[in-house]
Amino acid sequence: MSPQFEELKEKIENKKVRLCIIGLGQVGLPTALSFANSGFSVTGVDINEELVSKINNGIPPFEEENLQEFIKNNQTNKRFHASVKIEESIQDSDVIIVCVATPITEDVRPDMKNLKAVCDSLGDYNLNEKLILIESSLPPGTFEGLILPSIQKADQICWSCYVPERLVPGHAFSEIKDAPRLIGELDSESGVLAQELYKTIVNAEIVLTTFKVAEISKLVENTYRDVNIALANEIGIICEKYGIDFDELSRVCNSHPRVNLHQAGPGVGGPCLPKDPHLLLNPFNSEKIDSDIILNARKINDTMPNHVIDLIKRSFQEKNKELKDSAIAILGTAYKANVSDTRFSPAKEIIGKLLDLGCKIKVNDPNTESAFGGAYSKNVLDTIENSDLMIMLTDHDEYSELDLKALKEIMNEEPILVDTKRIFDKHEADDAGFLYVSVGYHNLKEN
Ligand code: SAJ
């Protein structure tokens, strides 16, 4: 072990290293604040000036448990600040953690421009005796093909690992602390340094592996979830054909010790699941890989908004009502419960299609004003009032407090409830006078 390694290890153990987190999104900001909470001095860097100024003014840029409190505390104790100055922040730090987004393009290829820009910066600066960690999701081969050539320099010594983020948005801080963490090491010195660092914020197991396995495992974890949700969605549709309730079926099947049916719903959104299966099949700088099961699962999840539209059409037929010019209340545009993020949200396609069909759309979401072309109202009752149909698309906590009997009174005659997230009890909805429909359960006639 080199003296430089021993020195950096000791500095990490004593929390004397300065950290630079590049990318202050839903992964980078909670990661930066978790290290600040644990006693490190942290600079968060982002190219988005507006975001940086918001954070430095104590305003949380997105919905996340404890975010505001942690920003304020760490600003007061001067352990954390945000900056747009990447060069200065890299030079002043001992550890650099890259958390920029790696989205996909319209034609479902990895969009590497954020990461390439960071690599260009890393390539320009002196990284001697620094630890460089990558948390961003990567097409397999990127660590070796793009990251290492940017950071390894003939006259300098530095260490590096791939440490994929695993946090679930909305509960980022508890997940960073409690979820087992993966470290994909470049070599054993790098592995030890990364382990020492993450030990300070992770209470769960730290799993060591090679960077190649870590790169792929991150994508496989999300692909596993996406494929399981597709199975649940397909079984939901089968339940509709057999006239049984998916929720009851899943309660029964999940009593088997080796079965874990996921929840059927309106589709899969968010910045990760719709994208990561494609990253898995698009290795860095090489040919696309084919996969029936993964691509078909993506297709099933992508067609769920269409299925919801089909259910809506059939509900209107059942009630002998015209869909055109009908008043529809959409509850929830965020991609999942209790977050403000609307990226890839199934709400976008559902609202777009209903607008094309000539419906009048009012939208509520307690966490975001994104309405995808509908008319936004912050007040949920105003949104629902005088509507023919209420569609529950996101299971935010606020919605479970709604009183169906009271809602029936303010809606139009013969109201319909499409509850894609199973927030309401179907018997209560029946009793209140709703036609109750969900993915995986309804009593509608076939078209
Ligand atoms: N969904 C269903 N049915 C389910 C579960 C989820 O329809 O049974 C839908 C949600 O409504 C949402 C989408 O799937 O639209 C994704 O939600 P999610 O909670 O499954 O996942 P994300 O995207 O918020 O976070 C995932 C997590 N990965 C896994 O659970 C394997 C998280 O741990 C990752 O860190 C994150 O992706 C990421 O950043 O990659």
CSV table of C-alpha atoms and ligand atoms in Angstrom, one decimal:
chain,number,residue,atom,x,y,z
A,1,MET,CA,0.0,0.0,0.0
A,2,SER,CA,1.4,3.4,-1.0
A,3,PRO,CA,1.9,6.2,1.6
A,4,GLN,CA,-0.5,8.4,-0.5
A,5,PHE,CA,-3.2,5.7,-0.1
A,6,GLU,CA,-2.6,5.5,3.7
A,7,GLU,CA,-2.8,9.3,3.9
A,8,LEU,CA,-6.1,9.5,2.0
A,9,LYS,CA,-7.6,6.6,4.0
A,10,GLU,CA,-6.8,8.3,7.3
A,11,LYS,CA,-8.2,11.5,6.1
A,12,ILE,CA,-11.5,9.7,5.1
A,13,GLU,CA,-11.6,8.0,8.4
A,14,ASN,CA,-11.2,11.3,10.3
A,15,LYS,CA,-13.7,13.0,7.9
A,16,LYS,CA,-11.0,15.5,6.9
A,17,VAL,CA,-11.5,14.9,3.2
A,18,ARG,CA,-13.3,17.6,1.2
A,19,LEU,CA,-16.0,16.2,-1.1
A,20,CYS,CA,-17.2,17.5,-4.5
A,21,ILE,CA,-20.5,16.1,-5.8
A,22,ILE,CA,-21.1,16.8,-9.5
A,23,GLY,CA,-24.8,16.9,-10.5
A,24,LEU,CA,-27.3,18.1,-7.9
A,25,GLY,CA,-30.4,16.2,-9.0
A,26,GLN,CA,-32.5,13.7,-7.1
A,27,VAL,CA,-29.4,11.5,-6.5
A,28,GLY,CA,-26.6,14.1,-6.2
A,29,LEU,CA,-28.2,16.5,-3.8
A,30,PRO,CA,-29.4,13.9,-1.2
A,31,THR,CA,-25.9,12.2,-1.5
A,32,ALA,CA,-24.1,15.5,-0.9
A,33,LEU,CA,-26.3,16.3,2.1
A,34,SER,CA,-26.0,12.8,3.5
A,35,PHE,CA,-22.2,13.2,3.6
A,36,ALA,CA,-22.6,16.7,5.1
A,37,ASN,CA,-24.9,15.3,7.7
A,38,SER,CA,-22.3,12.8,8.6
A,39,GLY,CA,-19.7,15.6,9.2
A,40,PHE,CA,-17.9,16.1,5.9
A,41,SER,CA,-17.3,19.4,4.2
A,42,VAL,CA,-19.1,19.1,0.8
A,43,THR,CA,-19.4,21.3,-2.3
A,44,GLY,CA,-22.2,20.4,-4.7
A,45,VAL,CA,-21.6,21.4,-8.3
A,46,ASP,CA,-24.2,21.9,-11.1
A,47,ILE,CA,-24.2,23.7,-14.4
A,48,ASN,CA,-27.8,24.9,-13.7
A,49,GLU,CA,-27.4,28.4,-12.2
A,50,GLU,CA,-31.0,28.6,-11.2
A,51,LEU,CA,-30.8,25.3,-9.3
A,52,VAL,CA,-27.6,26.3,-7.6
A,53,SER,CA,-29.1,29.6,-6.5
A,54,LYS,CA,-32.3,28.0,-5.2
A,55,ILE,CA,-30.3,25.5,-3.1
A,56,ASN,CA,-28.0,28.2,-1.7
A,57,ASN,CA,-31.2,30.2,-0.8
A,58,GLY,CA,-32.5,27.2,1.2
A,59,ILE,CA,-35.2,26.3,-1.3
A,60,PRO,CA,-35.6,22.6,-2.0
A,61,PRO,CA,-35.6,22.2,-5.8
A,62,PHE,CA,-37.8,19.0,-5.7
A,63,GLU,CA,-40.1,17.1,-3.3
A,64,GLU,CA,-38.0,14.8,-1.0
A,65,GLU,CA,-38.5,13.8,2.6
A,66,ASN,CA,-36.3,16.1,5.0
A,67,LEU,CA,-34.7,17.9,2.1
A,68,GLN,CA,-35.4,21.4,3.2
A,69,GLU,CA,-34.3,20.7,6.8
A,70,PHE,CA,-31.0,19.1,5.7
A,71,ILE,CA,-30.2,22.0,3.2
A,72,LYS,CA,-30.8,24.6,5.9
A,73,ASN,CA,-28.9,22.7,8.7
A,74,ASN,CA,-25.8,22.1,6.5
A,75,GLN,CA,-25.8,25.7,5.3
A,76,THR,CA,-26.0,27.0,8.8
A,77,ASN,CA,-23.1,24.8,10.0
A,78,LYS,CA,-21.2,25.6,6.8
A,79,ARG,CA,-20.7,22.0,5.8
A,80,PHE,CA,-22.5,22.3,2.4
A,81,HIS,CA,-22.8,24.8,-0.3
A,82,ALA,CA,-23.7,24.6,-4.0
A,83,SER,CA,-21.6,26.1,-6.8
A,84,VAL,CA,-21.4,26.4,-10.6
A,85,LYS,CA,-17.6,26.5,-10.6
A,86,ILE,CA,-16.6,22.9,-11.5
A,87,GLU,CA,-12.8,23.6,-11.9
A,88,GLU,CA,-12.4,25.3,-8.5
A,89,SER,CA,-14.5,22.6,-6.8
A,90,ILE,CA,-12.6,19.7,-8.3
A,91,GLN,CA,-9.2,21.3,-7.4
A,92,ASP,CA,-10.3,22.0,-3.8
A,93,SER,CA,-11.5,18.4,-3.2
A,94,ASP,CA,-10.0,15.1,-2.2
A,95,VAL,CA,-13.0,13.0,-3.3
A,96,ILE,CA,-15.2,13.6,-6.4
A,97,ILE,CA,-18.5,11.9,-6.8
A,98,VAL,CA,-20.2,12.1,-10.2
A,99,CYS,CA,-24.0,11.9,-10.1
A,100,VAL,CA,-25.1,13.4,-13.4
A,101,ALA,CA,-28.1,12.0,-15.3
A,102,THR,CA,-27.6,9.6,-18.2
A,103,PRO,CA,-31.0,9.8,-20.0
A,104,ILE,CA,-32.0,8.2,-23.3
A,105,THR,CA,-32.6,10.0,-26.6
A,106,GLU,CA,-35.9,9.9,-28.6
A,107,ASP,CA,-34.6,6.9,-30.5
A,108,VAL,CA,-33.9,5.0,-27.2
A,109,ARG,CA,-30.1,5.3,-27.3
A,110,PRO,CA,-28.0,6.4,-24.3
A,111,ASP,CA,-27.6,10.2,-24.1
A,112,MET,CA,-24.1,10.6,-22.8
A,113,LYS,CA,-23.6,14.3,-23.2
A,114,ASN,CA,-23.8,15.2,-19.5
A,115,LEU,CA,-21.3,12.5,-18.6
A,116,LYS,CA,-19.0,13.3,-21.5
A,117,ALA,CA,-18.9,17.0,-20.4
A,118,VAL,CA,-17.9,15.9,-16.9
A,119,CYS,CA,-15.3,13.6,-18.2
A,120,ASP,CA,-13.9,16.4,-20.4
A,121,SER,CA,-13.6,18.5,-17.2
A,122,LEU,CA,-12.0,15.7,-15.2
A,123,GLY,CA,-9.6,15.2,-18.1
A,124,ASP,CA,-8.5,18.9,-17.9
A,125,TYR,CA,-7.6,19.0,-14.2
A,126,ASN,CA,-5.1,17.7,-11.9
A,127,LEU,CA,-6.5,14.6,-10.1
A,128,ASN,CA,-3.4,13.6,-8.3
A,129,GLU,CA,-4.1,11.7,-5.1
A,130,LYS,CA,-7.9,12.1,-5.5
A,131,LEU,CA,-10.6,9.4,-5.3
A,132,ILE,CA,-13.1,9.6,-8.2
A,133,LEU,CA,-16.4,7.8,-7.8
A,134,ILE,CA,-19.2,7.4,-10.3
A,135,GLU,CA,-22.8,7.0,-9.2
A,136,SER,CA,-24.6,7.7,-12.5
A,137,SER,CA,-26.2,4.8,-14.3
A,138,LEU,CA,-23.9,3.7,-17.2
A,139,PRO,CA,-24.3,1.7,-20.4
A,140,PRO,CA,-22.0,-1.3,-19.8
A,141,GLY,CA,-18.4,-0.6,-20.8
A,142,THR,CA,-18.6,3.1,-20.0
A,143,PHE,CA,-16.4,3.0,-16.9
A,144,GLU,CA,-13.6,1.4,-18.8
A,145,GLY,CA,-14.2,3.1,-22.2
A,146,LEU,CA,-15.0,6.7,-21.1
A,147,ILE,CA,-14.3,7.3,-17.4
A,148,LEU,CA,-10.9,5.7,-17.0
A,149,PRO,CA,-9.3,7.2,-20.1
A,150,SER,CA,-10.4,10.7,-18.7
A,151,ILE,CA,-9.0,10.3,-15.2
A,152,GLN,CA,-5.9,8.1,-15.6
A,153,LYS,CA,-2.9,10.3,-16.3
A,154,ALA,CA,0.7,9.2,-16.8
A,155,ASP,CA,2.2,11.4,-14.1
A,156,GLN,CA,-0.6,11.2,-11.5
A,157,ILE,CA,-2.0,8.6,-9.1
A,158,CYS,CA,-5.7,8.5,-8.4
A,159,TRP,CA,-8.2,5.9,-7.3
A,160,SER,CA,-11.7,5.2,-8.7
A,161,CYS,CA,-14.8,3.0,-8.2
A,162,TYR,CA,-18.2,2.6,-9.7
A,163,VAL,CA,-20.7,3.0,-6.9
A,164,PRO,CA,-24.2,2.9,-8.5
A,165,GLU,CA,-26.9,4.8,-6.7
A,166,ARG,CA,-29.8,2.7,-5.5
A,167,LEU,CA,-32.0,5.3,-3.8
A,168,VAL,CA,-35.7,5.5,-4.5
A,169,PRO,CA,-36.9,9.1,-5.0
A,170,GLY,CA,-39.1,10.3,-2.2
A,171,HIS,CA,-37.2,8.4,0.5
A,172,ALA,CA,-33.7,9.2,-0.7
A,173,PHE,CA,-32.1,9.8,2.7
A,174,SER,CA,-33.4,6.7,4.4
A,175,GLU,CA,-32.5,4.6,1.4
A,176,ILE,CA,-28.9,6.0,1.3
A,177,LYS,CA,-28.6,5.0,4.9
A,178,ASP,CA,-30.5,1.7,5.0
A,179,ALA,CA,-30.1,0.0,1.5
A,180,PRO,CA,-27.2,-2.3,1.0
A,181,ARG,CA,-24.6,-0.5,-1.2
A,182,LEU,CA,-22.5,-1.8,-4.1
A,183,ILE,CA,-18.9,-0.8,-4.7
A,184,GLY,CA,-17.5,-1.8,-8.1
A,185,GLU,CA,-13.7,-1.5,-7.6
A,186,LEU,CA,-11.1,-0.7,-10.1
A,187,ASP,CA,-8.4,-2.2,-7.8
A,188,SER,CA,-8.2,-3.1,-4.1
A,189,GLU,CA,-6.9,0.2,-2.9
A,190,SER,CA,-9.8,2.0,-4.6
A,191,GLY,CA,-12.2,-0.5,-3.1
A,192,VAL,CA,-10.9,0.1,0.4
A,193,LEU,CA,-11.1,3.9,0.1
A,194,ALA,CA,-14.6,3.9,-1.3
A,195,GLN,CA,-15.7,1.4,1.4
A,196,GLU,CA,-14.3,3.7,4.2
A,197,LEU,CA,-16.1,6.6,2.7
A,198,TYR,CA,-19.6,5.0,2.3
A,199,LYS,CA,-19.3,3.3,5.7
A,200,THR,CA,-19.8,6.8,7.1
A,201,ILE,CA,-23.3,7.1,5.6
A,202,VAL,CA,-24.5,3.6,5.0
A,203,ASN,CA,-25.7,1.4,7.9
A,204,ALA,CA,-26.4,-1.6,5.8
A,205,GLU,CA,-24.1,-4.1,4.1
A,206,ILE,CA,-21.5,-2.9,1.6
A,207,VAL,CA,-21.1,-5.4,-1.2
A,208,LEU,CA,-17.8,-5.4,-3.0
A,209,THR,CA,-17.5,-6.5,-6.7
A,210,THR,CA,-15.7,-5.5,-9.9
A,211,PHE,CA,-16.7,-2.4,-11.7
A,212,LYS,CA,-17.9,-4.5,-14.7
A,213,VAL,CA,-20.4,-6.4,-12.6
A,214,ALA,CA,-21.5,-3.3,-10.7
A,215,GLU,CA,-22.2,-1.5,-14.0
A,216,ILE,CA,-24.4,-4.3,-15.2
A,217,SER,CA,-26.1,-5.1,-11.9
A,218,LYS,CA,-27.4,-1.6,-11.5
A,219,LEU,CA,-29.3,-1.9,-14.8
A,220,VAL,CA,-30.4,-5.5,-14.1
A,221,GLU,CA,-32.0,-4.4,-10.8
A,222,ASN,CA,-34.2,-1.9,-12.6
A,223,THR,CA,-34.8,-4.3,-15.5
A,224,TYR,CA,-35.9,-6.9,-13.0
A,225,ARG,CA,-38.5,-4.5,-11.5
A,226,ASP,CA,-39.7,-3.3,-14.9
A,227,VAL,CA,-40.2,-6.9,-16.1
A,228,ASN,CA,-42.0,-7.8,-12.9
A,229,ILE,CA,-44.3,-4.8,-13.3
A,230,ALA,CA,-45.0,-5.8,-16.9
A,231,LEU,CA,-46.0,-9.3,-15.7
A,232,ALA,CA,-48.3,-7.7,-13.1
A,233,ASN,CA,-49.9,-5.5,-15.8
A,234,GLU,CA,-50.4,-8.4,-18.1
A,235,ILE,CA,-51.9,-10.5,-15.3
A,236,GLY,CA,-54.1,-7.5,-14.5
A,237,ILE,CA,-55.5,-7.6,-18.0
A,238,ILE,CA,-56.0,-11.3,-17.8
A,239,CYS,CA,-58.0,-10.8,-14.5
A,240,GLU,CA,-60.2,-8.4,-16.4
A,241,LYS,CA,-61.0,-11.1,-18.9
A,242,TYR,CA,-61.7,-13.7,-16.2
A,243,GLY,CA,-63.8,-11.2,-14.2
A,244,ILE,CA,-61.7,-11.5,-11.1
A,245,ASP,CA,-60.0,-8.8,-9.0
A,246,PHE,CA,-56.2,-8.5,-9.5
A,247,ASP,CA,-55.8,-7.2,-5.9
A,248,GLU,CA,-57.5,-10.2,-4.5
A,249,LEU,CA,-55.5,-12.5,-6.8
A,250,SER,CA,-52.2,-10.9,-5.7
A,251,ARG,CA,-53.1,-11.1,-2.0
A,252,VAL,CA,-53.7,-14.8,-2.5
A,253,CYS,CA,-50.6,-15.5,-4.7
A,254,ASN,CA,-48.3,-13.5,-2.5
A,255,SER,CA,-49.1,-15.7,0.4
A,256,HIS,CA,-46.8,-18.2,-1.4
A,257,PRO,CA,-43.3,-17.8,0.1
A,258,ARG,CA,-41.6,-17.5,-3.3
A,259,VAL,CA,-44.1,-15.3,-5.2
A,260,ASN,CA,-44.1,-11.5,-5.2
A,261,LEU,CA,-46.6,-10.2,-7.7
A,262,HIS,CA,-46.0,-6.5,-8.3
A,263,GLN,CA,-48.8,-3.9,-8.6
A,264,ALA,CA,-50.6,-3.5,-11.9
A,265,GLY,CA,-51.2,0.2,-12.9
A,266,PRO,CA,-51.4,2.8,-15.6
A,267,GLY,CA,-47.8,2.2,-16.8
A,268,VAL,CA,-44.2,2.8,-15.6
A,269,GLY,CA,-42.7,6.2,-15.3
A,270,GLY,CA,-39.8,8.0,-13.7
A,271,PRO,CA,-36.2,8.7,-14.7
A,272,CYS,CA,-35.0,5.1,-14.2
A,273,LEU,CA,-37.2,2.1,-15.1
A,274,PRO,CA,-38.3,3.2,-18.6
A,275,LYS,CA,-34.6,3.9,-19.4
A,276,ASP,CA,-32.3,1.4,-17.7
A,277,PRO,CA,-33.4,-1.7,-19.7
A,278,HIS,CA,-32.4,0.2,-22.8
A,279,LEU,CA,-29.0,1.2,-21.2
A,280,LEU,CA,-28.5,-2.5,-20.5
A,281,LEU,CA,-29.0,-3.4,-24.1
A,282,ASN,CA,-26.8,-0.6,-25.5
A,283,PRO,CA,-23.2,-1.2,-24.5
A,284,PHE,CA,-20.8,1.7,-24.7
A,285,ASN,CA,-19.4,2.0,-28.3
A,286,SER,CA,-20.7,-1.3,-29.5
A,287,GLU,CA,-23.7,-3.1,-31.1
A,288,LYS,CA,-27.1,-3.1,-29.6
A,289,ILE,CA,-28.1,-6.4,-27.8
A,290,ASP,CA,-31.5,-8.0,-28.5
A,291,SER,CA,-33.8,-9.4,-25.8
A,292,ASP,CA,-37.3,-10.6,-26.2
A,293,ILE,CA,-38.4,-10.6,-22.6
A,294,ILE,CA,-36.9,-7.2,-21.7
A,295,LEU,CA,-38.1,-5.4,-24.8
A,296,ASN,CA,-41.6,-7.0,-24.6
A,297,ALA,CA,-41.8,-6.0,-20.9
A,298,ARG,CA,-41.0,-2.4,-21.9
A,299,LYS,CA,-43.7,-2.6,-24.6
A,300,ILE,CA,-46.3,-3.9,-22.2
A,301,ASN,CA,-45.6,-1.2,-19.7
A,302,ASP,CA,-45.7,1.4,-22.5
A,303,THR,CA,-49.1,0.3,-23.7
A,304,MET,CA,-50.8,0.6,-20.3
A,305,PRO,CA,-51.8,4.2,-20.8
A,306,ASN,CA,-53.7,3.0,-23.9
A,307,HIS,CA,-55.4,0.3,-21.8
A,308,VAL,CA,-56.5,3.0,-19.4
A,309,ILE,CA,-58.0,4.9,-22.3
A,310,ASP,CA,-59.8,1.8,-23.5
A,311,LEU,CA,-61.3,1.3,-20.0
A,312,ILE,CA,-62.4,4.9,-19.9
A,313,LYS,CA,-64.1,4.5,-23.3
A,314,ARG,CA,-65.9,1.4,-22.2
A,315,SER,CA,-67.0,3.0,-18.9
A,316,PHE,CA,-68.6,5.9,-20.9
A,317,GLN,CA,-70.4,3.4,-23.2
A,318,GLU,CA,-71.7,1.5,-20.1
A,319,LYS,CA,-73.2,4.8,-18.8
A,320,ASN,CA,-74.4,5.8,-22.3
A,321,LYS,CA,-72.4,9.0,-22.0
A,322,GLU,CA,-70.4,10.8,-24.7
A,323,LEU,CA,-66.7,11.1,-24.1
A,324,LYS,CA,-66.4,14.1,-26.3
A,325,ASP,CA,-66.9,17.3,-24.3
A,326,SER,CA,-67.1,15.3,-21.0
A,327,ALA,CA,-65.5,16.8,-17.9
A,328,ILE,CA,-62.6,14.7,-16.6
A,329,ALA,CA,-60.7,15.2,-13.3
A,330,ILE,CA,-57.1,13.9,-13.3
A,331,LEU,CA,-55.6,13.2,-9.8
A,332,GLY,CA,-51.9,13.0,-10.0
A,333,THR,CA,-49.3,13.7,-12.7
A,334,ALA,CA,-46.2,12.8,-10.8
A,335,TYR,CA,-44.8,9.4,-11.9
A,336,LYS,CA,-45.4,7.9,-8.5
A,337,ALA,CA,-46.6,8.6,-5.0
A,338,ASN,CA,-45.3,11.6,-3.0
A,339,VAL,CA,-42.8,12.8,-5.5
A,340,SER,CA,-42.9,15.9,-7.7
A,341,ASP,CA,-41.1,14.3,-10.7
A,342,THR,CA,-43.2,13.9,-13.9
A,343,ARG,CA,-40.6,12.4,-16.2
A,344,PHE,CA,-42.1,9.6,-18.3
A,345,SER,CA,-45.2,9.8,-16.2
A,346,PRO,CA,-48.1,7.8,-17.8
A,347,ALA,CA,-50.2,10.8,-17.0
A,348,LYS,CA,-48.7,12.6,-20.0
A,349,GLU,CA,-50.0,10.1,-22.6
A,350,ILE,CA,-53.3,9.6,-20.9
A,351,ILE,CA,-54.1,13.3,-20.7
A,352,GLY,CA,-52.8,13.9,-24.3
A,353,LYS,CA,-55.1,11.1,-25.7
A,354,LEU,CA,-58.2,12.4,-23.7
A,355,LEU,CA,-57.5,16.0,-25.0
A,356,ASP,CA,-57.4,14.5,-28.6
A,357,LEU,CA,-60.8,12.8,-27.9
A,358,GLY,CA,-62.2,16.3,-27.1
A,359,CYS,CA,-62.5,15.9,-23.3
A,360,LYS,CA,-62.2,18.8,-21.0
A,361,ILE,CA,-59.5,18.1,-18.5
A,362,LYS,CA,-58.9,19.5,-15.1
A,363,VAL,CA,-55.7,18.4,-13.2
A,364,ASN,CA,-54.6,18.3,-9.6
A,365,ASP,CA,-51.3,17.2,-8.1
A,366,PRO,CA,-50.3,18.4,-4.7
A,367,ASN,CA,-46.6,18.2,-5.6
A,368,THR,CA,-46.4,19.6,-9.1
A,369,GLU,CA,-48.2,22.0,-11.4
A,370,SER,CA,-47.4,20.0,-14.5
A,371,ALA,CA,-50.7,19.4,-16.2
A,372,PHE,CA,-49.7,18.1,-19.7
A,373,GLY,CA,-52.2,20.5,-21.4
A,374,GLY,CA,-55.0,20.1,-18.9
A,375,ALA,CA,-56.1,23.0,-16.6
A,376,TYR,CA,-54.3,22.8,-13.3
A,377,SER,CA,-55.9,23.5,-10.0
A,378,LYS,CA,-54.2,23.3,-6.6
A,379,ASN,CA,-57.5,22.6,-5.0
A,380,VAL,CA,-58.5,18.9,-5.4
A,381,LEU,CA,-62.2,19.5,-4.8
A,382,ASP,CA,-62.3,22.3,-7.5
A,383,THR,CA,-60.7,19.8,-9.9
A,384,ILE,CA,-63.3,17.1,-9.2
A,385,GLU,CA,-66.4,19.4,-9.0
A,386,ASN,CA,-68.8,19.0,-12.0
A,387,SER,CA,-66.8,16.2,-13.6
A,388,ASP,CA,-68.2,13.0,-15.1
A,389,LEU,CA,-65.1,11.0,-14.5
A,390,MET,CA,-62.3,11.1,-11.9
A,391,ILE,CA,-59.1,9.2,-12.8
A,392,MET,CA,-56.7,8.4,-10.0
A,393,LEU,CA,-53.2,8.2,-11.6
A,394,THR,CA,-50.8,8.7,-8.7
A,395,ASP,CA,-51.3,7.4,-5.1
A,396,HIS,CA,-50.2,10.5,-3.2
A,397,ASP,CA,-51.0,10.3,0.5
A,398,GLU,CA,-53.3,13.3,0.3
A,399,TYR,CA,-55.7,11.4,-1.9
A,400,SER,CA,-56.4,8.5,0.5
A,401,GLU,CA,-58.2,11.1,2.7
A,402,LEU,CA,-60.9,11.9,0.1
A,403,ASP,CA,-64.4,11.0,1.0
A,404,LEU,CA,-66.2,9.3,-1.9
A,405,LYS,CA,-69.7,10.1,-0.7
A,406,ALA,CA,-68.9,13.8,-0.5
A,407,LEU,CA,-67.2,13.6,-4.0
A,408,LYS,CA,-70.3,12.0,-5.5
A,409,GLU,CA,-72.3,15.0,-4.4
A,410,ILE,CA,-70.2,17.5,-6.3
A,411,MET,CA,-69.7,15.4,-9.4
A,412,ASN,CA,-72.1,15.1,-12.4
A,413,GLU,CA,-74.8,12.5,-12.5
A,414,GLU,CA,-73.7,8.8,-12.8
A,415,PRO,CA,-70.0,9.5,-12.0
A,416,ILE,CA,-67.2,7.1,-13.0
A,417,LEU,CA,-64.1,6.4,-10.9
A,418,VAL,CA,-61.1,5.0,-12.7
A,419,ASP,CA,-58.8,4.1,-9.8
A,420,THR,CA,-55.6,2.9,-11.5
A,421,LYS,CA,-53.7,2.8,-8.2
A,422,ARG,CA,-56.3,1.0,-6.1
A,423,ILE,CA,-56.5,3.8,-3.5
A,424,PHE,CA,-60.2,3.3,-2.8
A,425,ASP,CA,-62.2,0.4,-1.7
A,426,LYS,CA,-64.4,-0.9,-4.6
A,427,HIS,CA,-67.3,-1.7,-2.3
A,428,GLU,CA,-67.3,1.8,-0.8
A,429,ALA,CA,-67.1,3.3,-4.3
A,430,ASP,CA,-70.1,1.2,-5.3
A,431,ASP,CA,-72.0,2.2,-2.2
A,432,ALA,CA,-71.2,5.8,-2.9
A,433,GLY,CA,-72.8,5.5,-6.3
A,434,PHE,CA,-69.7,5.3,-8.6
A,435,LEU,CA,-69.1,3.1,-11.5
A,436,TYR,CA,-65.7,1.7,-10.2
A,437,VAL,CA,-63.1,0.6,-12.7
A,438,SER,CA,-59.4,-0.1,-12.3
A,439,VAL,CA,-56.6,-1.9,-14.1
A,440,GLY,CA,-57.1,-5.5,-13.1
A,441,TYR,CA,-60.7,-5.2,-12.0
A,442,HIS,CA,-64.1,-4.0,-13.5
A,443,ASN,CA,-67.5,-5.3,-14.5
A,444,LEU,CA,-67.6,-3.6,-18.0
A,445,LYS,CA,-69.0,-5.3,-21.1
A,446,GLU,CA,-66.5,-6.3,-23.8
A,447,ASN,CA,-66.3,-3.9,-26.7
B,1,SAJ,N1,-44.7,0.8,-10.4
B,1,SAJ,C1,-45.8,-0.1,-10.7
B,1,SAJ,N2,-46.0,-1.2,-10.0
B,1,SAJ,C2,-45.2,-1.6,-9.0
B,1,SAJ,C3,-44.1,-0.7,-8.6
B,1,SAJ,C4,-43.9,0.4,-9.4
B,1,SAJ,O1,-46.6,0.2,-11.6
B,1,SAJ,O2,-45.4,-2.6,-8.4
B,1,SAJ,C5,-44.5,2.0,-11.2
B,1,SAJ,C6,-44.5,3.3,-10.3
B,1,SAJ,O3,-45.8,3.8,-10.2
B,1,SAJ,C7,-43.6,4.2,-11.2
B,1,SAJ,C8,-42.6,3.2,-11.7
B,1,SAJ,O4,-43.1,1.9,-11.6
B,1,SAJ,O5,-44.3,4.7,-12.3
B,1,SAJ,C9,-41.2,3.3,-11.1
B,1,SAJ,O6,-41.4,3.4,-9.7
B,1,SAJ,P1,-40.4,2.5,-8.6
B,1,SAJ,O7,-40.8,2.9,-7.3
B,1,SAJ,O8,-40.5,1.1,-9.0
B,1,SAJ,O9,-39.0,3.0,-9.0
B,1,SAJ,P2,-38.1,4.3,-9.1
B,1,SAJ,O10,-37.9,4.6,-10.6
B,1,SAJ,O11,-38.7,5.5,-8.3
B,1,SAJ,O12,-36.7,3.9,-8.5
B,1,SAJ,C10,-36.1,2.8,-9.0
B,1,SAJ,C11,-35.6,1.9,-7.8
B,1,SAJ,N3,-35.1,0.6,-8.4
B,1,SAJ,C12,-35.6,-0.6,-7.9
B,1,SAJ,O13,-36.4,-0.7,-7.0
B,1,SAJ,C13,-35.0,-1.8,-8.4
B,1,SAJ,C14,-34.5,2.6,-7.0
B,1,SAJ,O14,-34.0,1.7,-6.0
B,1,SAJ,C15,-33.4,3.0,-8.0
B,1,SAJ,O15,-32.3,3.6,-7.3
B,1,SAJ,C16,-34.0,4.0,-9.0
B,1,SAJ,O16,-35.0,3.2,-9.8
B,1,SAJ,C17,-32.9,4.5,-9.9
B,1,SAJ,O17,-32.4,5.6,-9.6
B,1,SAJ,O18,-32.3,3.8,-10.7
